[in-house]
Coordinates of N, CA and C in Angstrom, one line a residue:
X108 N 0.8 -1.2 0.0 CA 0.0 0.0 0.0 C 0.9 1.2 0.0
X109 N 0.6 2.2 -1.0 CA 1.5 3.4 -1.0 C 1.2 4.3 0.2
X110 N 2.3 4.9 0.7 CA 2.1 5.9 1.8 C 1.6 7.2 1.1
X111 N 1.1 8.2 2.0 CA 0.7 9.4 1.4 C 1.8 10.2 0.6
X112 N 3.1 9.9 1.0 CA 4.2 10.6 0.3 C 4.4 9.9 -1.0
X113 N 3.9 8.7 -1.3 CA 4.1 8.1 -2.5 C 2.9 8.3 -3.5
X114 N 1.9 9.0 -3.0 CA 0.7 9.2 -3.8 C 0.7 10.5 -4.6
X115 N 0.2 10.4 -5.8 CA 0.0 11.5 -6.7 C -1.0 12.5 -6.1
X116 N -0.6 13.8 -6.0 CA -1.6 14.7 -5.4 C -2.8 15.0 -6.3
X117 N -2.7 14.6 -7.6 CA -3.8 14.9 -8.5 C -4.8 13.7 -8.5
X118 N -4.3 12.5 -8.6 CA -5.3 11.4 -8.8 C -5.2 10.3 -7.6
X119 N -4.2 10.4 -6.8 CA -4.0 9.4 -5.7 C -3.2 8.2 -6.2
X120 N -2.8 8.1 -7.4 CA -2.1 7.0 -7.9 C -0.6 7.0 -7.4
X121 N 0.1 6.0 -7.8 CA 1.5 5.9 -7.3 C 2.4 6.9 -8.1
X122 N 3.2 7.7 -7.3 CA 4.1 8.7 -7.9 C 5.3 8.0 -8.6
X123 N 5.8 8.7 -9.6 CA 7.0 8.3 -10.2 C 8.1 8.8 -9.3
X124 N 9.2 8.1 -9.1 CA 10.3 8.5 -8.2 C 10.8 9.9 -8.4
X125 N 10.9 10.3 -9.7 CA 11.5 11.6 -10.0 C 10.5 12.7 -10.2
X126 N 9.3 12.5 -9.9 CA 8.2 13.5 -10.1 C 7.3 13.6 -8.9
X127 N 6.6 14.7 -8.9 CA 5.6 14.9 -7.8 C 4.3 14.3 -8.2
X128 N 4.2 13.8 -9.4 CA 2.9 13.2 -9.9 C 3.1 11.8 -10.5
X129 N 2.0 11.1 -10.7 CA 2.1 9.8 -11.3 C 2.4 10.0 -12.8
X130 N 2.8 9.0 -13.5 CA 3.1 9.1 -14.9 C 1.9 9.5 -15.8
X131 N 0.8 9.0 -15.5 CA -0.4 9.4 -16.2 C -0.7 10.9 -16.1
X132 N -0.7 11.4 -14.9 CA -0.9 12.8 -14.6 C 0.2 13.7 -15.2
X133 N 1.4 13.3 -15.1 CA 2.5 14.0 -15.7 C 2.4 14.2 -17.2
X134 N 2.0 13.1 -17.9 CA 1.9 13.1 -19.3 C 0.6 13.7 -19.8
X135 N -0.4 13.9 -19.0 CA -1.7 14.4 -19.4 C -1.6 15.8 -19.8
X136 N -2.6 16.3 -20.5 CA -2.7 17.7 -20.9 C -2.7 18.6 -19.7
X137 N -3.4 18.2 -18.7 CA -3.5 19.0 -17.4 C -2.1 19.1 -16.8
X138 N -1.4 18.0 -16.8 CA 0.0 18.0 -16.2 C 0.9 18.9 -16.9
X139 N 0.8 18.9 -18.3 CA 1.6 19.8 -19.1 C 1.2 21.3 -18.8
X140 N -0.1 21.5 -18.7 CA -0.5 22.9 -18.4 C 0.0 23.3 -17.0
X141 N -0.1 22.5 -16.0 CA 0.4 22.9 -14.7 C 1.9 23.2 -14.7
X142 N 2.7 22.4 -15.4 CA 4.1 22.7 -15.5 C 4.4 24.0 -16.3
X143 N 3.6 24.2 -17.4 CA 3.8 25.5 -18.1 C 3.5 26.7 -17.2
X144 N 2.4 26.7 -16.6 CA 2.0 27.9 -15.8 C 2.9 28.1 -14.6
X145 N 3.6 27.0 -14.1 CA 4.5 27.2 -13.0 C 5.7 28.1 -13.5
X146 N 5.9 28.2 -14.8 CA 7.1 29.0 -15.3 C 6.6 30.4 -15.7
X147 N 5.5 30.9 -15.1 CA 5.0 32.2 -15.5 C 4.8 33.0 -14.2
X148 N 5.2 34.3 -14.3 CA 5.0 35.3 -13.3 C 3.8 36.0 -13.6
X149 N 2.7 35.8 -12.8 CA 1.4 36.4 -13.0 C 1.1 37.6 -12.1
X150 N 2.2 38.3 -11.6 CA 2.0 39.4 -10.7 C 1.7 40.7 -11.3
X151 N 2.0 40.9 -12.6 CA 1.8 42.2 -13.2 C 0.7 42.2 -14.2
X152 N 0.5 43.3 -15.0 CA -0.5 43.4 -16.0 C -0.2 42.3 -17.1
X153 N 1.1 42.2 -17.5 CA 1.5 41.1 -18.4 C 2.0 39.9 -17.5
X154 N 1.7 38.7 -18.0 CA 2.1 37.5 -17.3 C 3.4 37.1 -18.0
X155 N 4.5 37.1 -17.3 CA 5.8 37.0 -18.0 C 6.4 35.6 -17.9
X156 N 6.8 35.1 -19.0 CA 7.5 33.7 -19.1 C 8.8 33.8 -18.4
X157 N 9.0 32.9 -17.5 CA 10.3 32.8 -16.7 C 11.3 31.8 -17.3
X158 N 10.9 31.0 -18.3 CA 11.7 30.0 -18.9 C 12.7 30.7 -19.9
X159 N 13.3 29.8 -20.7 CA 14.3 30.4 -21.7 C 13.6 31.3 -22.7
X160 N 14.4 32.3 -23.1 CA 13.9 33.3 -24.1 C 15.0 33.4 -25.2
X161 N 14.5 33.8 -26.4 CA 15.4 34.1 -27.5 C 16.0 35.5 -27.4
X162 N 16.8 35.9 -28.4 CA 17.5 37.2 -28.3 C 16.5 38.4 -28.4
X163 N 15.3 38.2 -28.9 CA 14.2 39.2 -28.9 C 13.3 39.2 -27.7
X164 N 13.5 38.3 -26.8 CA 12.7 38.2 -25.6 C 11.5 37.3 -25.6
X165 N 11.3 36.6 -26.8 CA 10.2 35.7 -26.9 C 10.6 34.4 -26.1
X166 N 9.6 33.9 -25.3 CA 9.9 32.7 -24.5 C 9.7 31.5 -25.4
X167 N 10.4 30.4 -25.0 CA 10.2 29.2 -25.7 C 10.3 28.0 -24.7
X168 N 9.7 26.9 -25.1 CA 9.8 25.7 -24.3 C 10.6 24.7 -25.0
X169 N 11.1 23.7 -24.2 CA 11.9 22.7 -24.7 C 11.4 21.3 -24.4
X170 N 10.1 21.2 -24.1 CA 9.6 19.9 -23.8 C 9.5 18.9 -24.9
X171 N 9.4 17.6 -24.6 CA 9.4 16.6 -25.6 C 8.1 16.7 -26.5
X172 N 7.0 17.0 -25.9 CA 5.7 17.0 -26.6 C 5.3 18.4 -27.1
X173 N 5.7 19.4 -26.4 CA 5.3 20.8 -26.8 C 6.5 21.7 -26.7
X174 N 7.4 21.6 -27.7 CA 8.5 22.6 -27.7 C 8.0 23.7 -28.6
X175 N 8.5 24.9 -28.5 CA 8.1 26.0 -29.3 C 7.8 27.3 -28.5
X176 N 7.3 28.3 -29.1 CA 7.1 29.6 -28.5 C 6.1 29.5 -27.3
X177 N 6.4 30.1 -26.2 CA 5.6 30.1 -25.0 C 4.3 30.8 -25.2
X178 N 4.2 31.9 -26.0 CA 3.0 32.6 -26.2 C 2.0 31.8 -27.1
X179 N 2.5 31.0 -28.0 CA 1.7 30.1 -28.7 C 1.1 29.0 -27.8
X180 N 1.9 28.5 -27.0 CA 1.5 27.4 -26.0 C 0.4 28.0 -25.1
X181 N 0.6 29.2 -24.6 CA -0.4 29.8 -23.7 C -1.7 30.0 -24.4
X182 N -1.7 30.4 -25.7 CA -2.9 30.6 -26.5 C -3.6 29.2 -26.6
X183 N -2.8 28.2 -27.0 CA -3.4 26.8 -27.1 C -4.1 26.3 -25.8
X184 N -3.4 26.5 -24.7 CA -3.9 26.1 -23.4 C -5.2 26.8 -23.1
X185 N -5.3 28.1 -23.5 CA -6.5 28.9 -23.1 C -7.6 28.7 -24.1
X186 N -7.3 28.7 -25.4 CA -8.4 28.8 -26.4 C -8.4 27.6 -27.4
X187 N -7.5 26.7 -27.4 CA -7.5 25.6 -28.3 C -6.5 25.7 -29.4
X188 N -6.5 24.8 -30.4 CA -5.5 24.8 -31.4 C -5.5 26.1 -32.2
X189 N -4.3 26.4 -32.7 CA -4.1 27.6 -33.6 C -4.2 27.1 -35.0
X190 N -5.1 27.8 -35.8 CA -5.3 27.4 -37.2 C -3.9 27.5 -37.9
X191 N -3.7 26.5 -38.8 CA -2.5 26.5 -39.6 C -2.3 27.8 -40.4
X192 N -1.1 28.3 -40.4 CA -0.7 29.4 -41.1 C -1.0 30.8 -40.4
X193 N -1.5 30.7 -39.2 CA -1.8 31.9 -38.5 C -0.8 32.1 -37.3
X194 N -0.5 33.4 -37.0 CA 0.4 33.8 -35.9 C -0.4 34.0 -34.6
X195 N 0.3 33.9 -33.5 CA -0.3 34.4 -32.2 C 0.5 35.8 -32.0
X196 N -0.3 36.8 -31.9 CA 0.2 38.2 -31.8 C -0.1 38.7 -30.4
X197 N 0.7 39.8 -30.0 CA 0.5 40.4 -28.7 C -0.2 41.7 -28.8
X198 N -1.3 41.9 -28.1 CA -1.9 43.3 -28.0 C -0.9 44.2 -27.2
X199 N -0.2 43.6 -26.3 CA 0.6 44.4 -25.3 C 2.0 44.7 -25.9
X200 N 2.4 44.1 -27.0 CA 3.7 44.2 -27.6 C 4.9 43.9 -26.6
X201 N 4.6 43.0 -25.7 CA 5.6 42.5 -24.7 C 6.0 41.1 -25.1
X202 N 7.1 40.8 -25.7 CA 7.5 39.5 -26.2 C 7.4 38.3 -25.1
X203 N 7.8 38.5 -23.9 CA 7.7 37.4 -22.9 C 6.3 37.2 -22.3
X204 N 5.3 38.1 -22.7 CA 4.0 38.0 -22.1 C 3.2 36.8 -22.7
X205 N 2.6 36.0 -21.8 CA 1.8 34.8 -22.1 C 0.4 34.9 -21.6
X206 N 0.0 36.1 -21.2 CA -1.4 36.3 -20.6 C -2.3 36.1 -21.8
X207 N -3.3 35.1 -21.7 CA -4.2 34.8 -22.8 C -5.0 36.1 -23.3
X208 N -5.4 36.9 -22.4 CA -6.1 38.1 -22.8 C -5.3 39.1 -23.6
X209 N -4.0 39.0 -23.6 CA -3.1 39.9 -24.4 C -2.7 39.3 -25.7
X210 N -3.2 38.1 -26.0 CA -2.9 37.4 -27.3 C -4.0 37.4 -28.2
X211 N -3.7 37.5 -29.5 CA -4.8 37.3 -30.6 C -4.2 36.6 -31.8
X212 N -5.1 36.0 -32.6 CA -4.7 35.3 -33.8 C -4.7 36.3 -35.0
X213 N -3.7 36.1 -35.8 CA -3.7 37.0 -37.1 C -2.7 36.4 -38.1
X214 N -2.8 36.9 -39.3 CA -1.9 36.5 -40.3 C -0.6 37.3 -40.1
X215 N 0.4 36.9 -40.9 CA 1.7 37.6 -40.9 C 1.4 39.1 -41.2
X216 N 0.6 39.3 -42.2 CA 0.3 40.7 -42.6 C -0.4 41.5 -41.5
X217 N -1.3 40.8 -40.8 CA -2.0 41.5 -39.6 C -0.9 41.9 -38.6
X218 N 0.0 41.0 -38.4 CA 1.1 41.3 -37.4 C 1.9 42.4 -37.8
X219 N 2.3 42.5 -39.1 CA 3.2 43.6 -39.6 C 2.4 44.9 -39.5
X220 N 1.1 44.9 -39.9 CA 0.3 46.1 -39.8 C 0.2 46.6 -38.4
X221 N 0.0 45.6 -37.4 CA -0.1 46.0 -36.0 C 1.2 46.6 -35.5
X222 N 2.3 46.0 -35.9 CA 3.6 46.6 -35.5 C 3.8 48.0 -36.1
X223 N 3.4 48.2 -37.3 CA 3.6 49.5 -37.9 C 2.7 50.5 -37.3
X224 N 1.4 50.1 -37.0 CA 0.5 51.1 -36.4 C 1.0 51.5 -35.0
X225 N 1.7 50.6 -34.3 CA 2.2 50.9 -33.0 C 3.6 51.5 -33.0
X226 N 4.2 51.7 -34.2 CA 5.5 52.3 -34.3 C 6.6 51.3 -33.9
X227 N 6.4 50.0 -34.0 CA 7.4 49.1 -33.7 C 8.1 48.5 -34.9
X228 N 7.6 48.8 -36.1 CA 8.2 48.3 -37.3 C 9.4 49.2 -37.6
X229 N 10.6 48.6 -37.9 CA 11.8 49.4 -38.1 C 11.7 50.6 -39.0
X230 N 11.0 50.4 -40.1 CA 10.8 51.5 -41.1 C 9.9 52.6 -40.6
X231 N 9.0 52.3 -39.7 CA 8.0 53.3 -39.2 C 8.7 54.3 -38.2
X232 N 9.9 53.9 -37.7 CA 10.6 54.8 -36.8 C 11.6 55.8 -37.6
X233 N 11.8 55.5 -38.9 CA 12.7 56.4 -39.7 C 12.0 57.7 -39.9
X234 N 12.8 58.8 -39.7 CA 12.3 60.1 -39.9 C 12.8 60.8 -41.2
X235 N 13.8 60.1 -41.8 CA 14.3 60.7 -43.1 C 14.5 59.6 -44.1
X236 N 14.4 59.9 -45.4 CA 14.6 59.0 -46.5 C 16.1 58.7 -46.5
X237 N 16.5 57.6 -47.3 CA 18.0 57.3 -47.4 C 18.8 58.5 -47.9
X238 N 18.3 59.4 -48.7 CA 19.0 60.6 -49.1 C 19.1 61.7 -48.1
X239 N 18.4 61.5 -47.0 CA 18.5 62.5 -45.9 C 17.3 63.5 -45.9
X240 N 16.3 63.4 -46.8 CA 15.1 64.3 -46.8 C 14.2 63.9 -45.7
X241 N 13.7 64.8 -44.9 CA 12.7 64.5 -43.8 C 11.4 64.0 -44.4
X242 N 10.9 63.0 -43.7 CA 9.5 62.5 -44.0 C 8.5 63.5 -43.4
X243 N 7.9 64.4 -44.2 CA 6.9 65.3 -43.7 C 5.6 65.0 -44.5
X244 N 4.5 65.6 -44.1 CA 3.3 65.4 -44.9 C 3.4 65.9 -46.3
X245 N 4.1 67.0 -46.4 CA 4.3 67.6 -47.8 C 5.3 66.9 -48.6
X246 N 6.2 66.2 -48.0 CA 7.3 65.5 -48.8 C 7.2 64.0 -48.9
X247 N 6.0 63.5 -48.5 CA 5.9 62.0 -48.4 C 4.7 61.5 -49.2
X248 N 4.9 60.6 -50.1 CA 3.8 59.9 -50.8 C 3.6 58.5 -50.1
X249 N 2.4 58.1 -49.9 CA 2.1 56.7 -49.4 C 1.6 55.9 -50.5
X250 N 2.1 54.7 -50.7 CA 1.7 53.8 -51.8 C 1.8 52.4 -51.2
X251 N 0.7 51.7 -51.2 CA 0.6 50.3 -50.7 C 1.3 50.2 -49.3
X252 N 1.0 51.1 -48.4 CA 1.5 51.1 -47.1 C 3.0 51.5 -46.9
X253 N 3.6 51.9 -47.9 CA 5.0 52.4 -47.8 C 5.1 53.9 -48.1
X254 N 6.2 54.5 -47.5 CA 6.4 55.9 -47.7 C 7.5 56.1 -48.8
X255 N 7.2 57.1 -49.6 CA 8.2 57.5 -50.7 C 8.5 58.9 -50.6
X256 N 9.7 59.3 -50.7 CA 10.1 60.7 -50.6 C 9.8 61.4 -52.0
X257 N 9.0 62.5 -51.9 CA 8.7 63.3 -53.1 C 10.0 64.0 -53.7
X258 N 10.8 64.5 -52.8 CA 12.0 65.2 -53.2 C 12.9 64.2 -54.1
X259 N 13.0 63.0 -53.6 CA 13.9 62.0 -54.4 C 13.3 61.7 -55.7
X260 N 11.9 61.7 -55.8 CA 11.3 61.3 -57.0 C 11.5 62.4 -58.1
X261 N 11.6 63.7 -57.6 CA 11.8 64.8 -58.6 C 13.1 64.8 -59.2
X262 N 14.1 64.3 -58.5 CA 15.5 64.2 -58.9 C 15.7 63.4 -60.2

């Protein structure tokens, strides 16, 4: 008969020696979710991933069954599968954030437009064209979402 210390706190089954849960609970979707959320700091407005991050600050997991970006995993745990070909984007623009309410589904184009609208796209921060002319309302043409310098076009 297993002692209380040998029992899985989730189902009461026998724990695996190297785990706090039995094998069935450890491998279950619920077990994976518990382990995922243990690596999240939920104290602020954004819930920050505490596990490994890439050079841009995006969290990632290295599990056998669910390796990949932490914000995608958080979305899947909260809302279900992500449709093929779609991105999980951040309303908050905080790469390590995994708070489900801060995440939304969109295409790559949606994500780029969202970045540009928030001034996070590299080109949206540029104040001058490559020739040094300032981007002003009078000196700028917009075509298909891109800025063109009128002074350079005249040359």
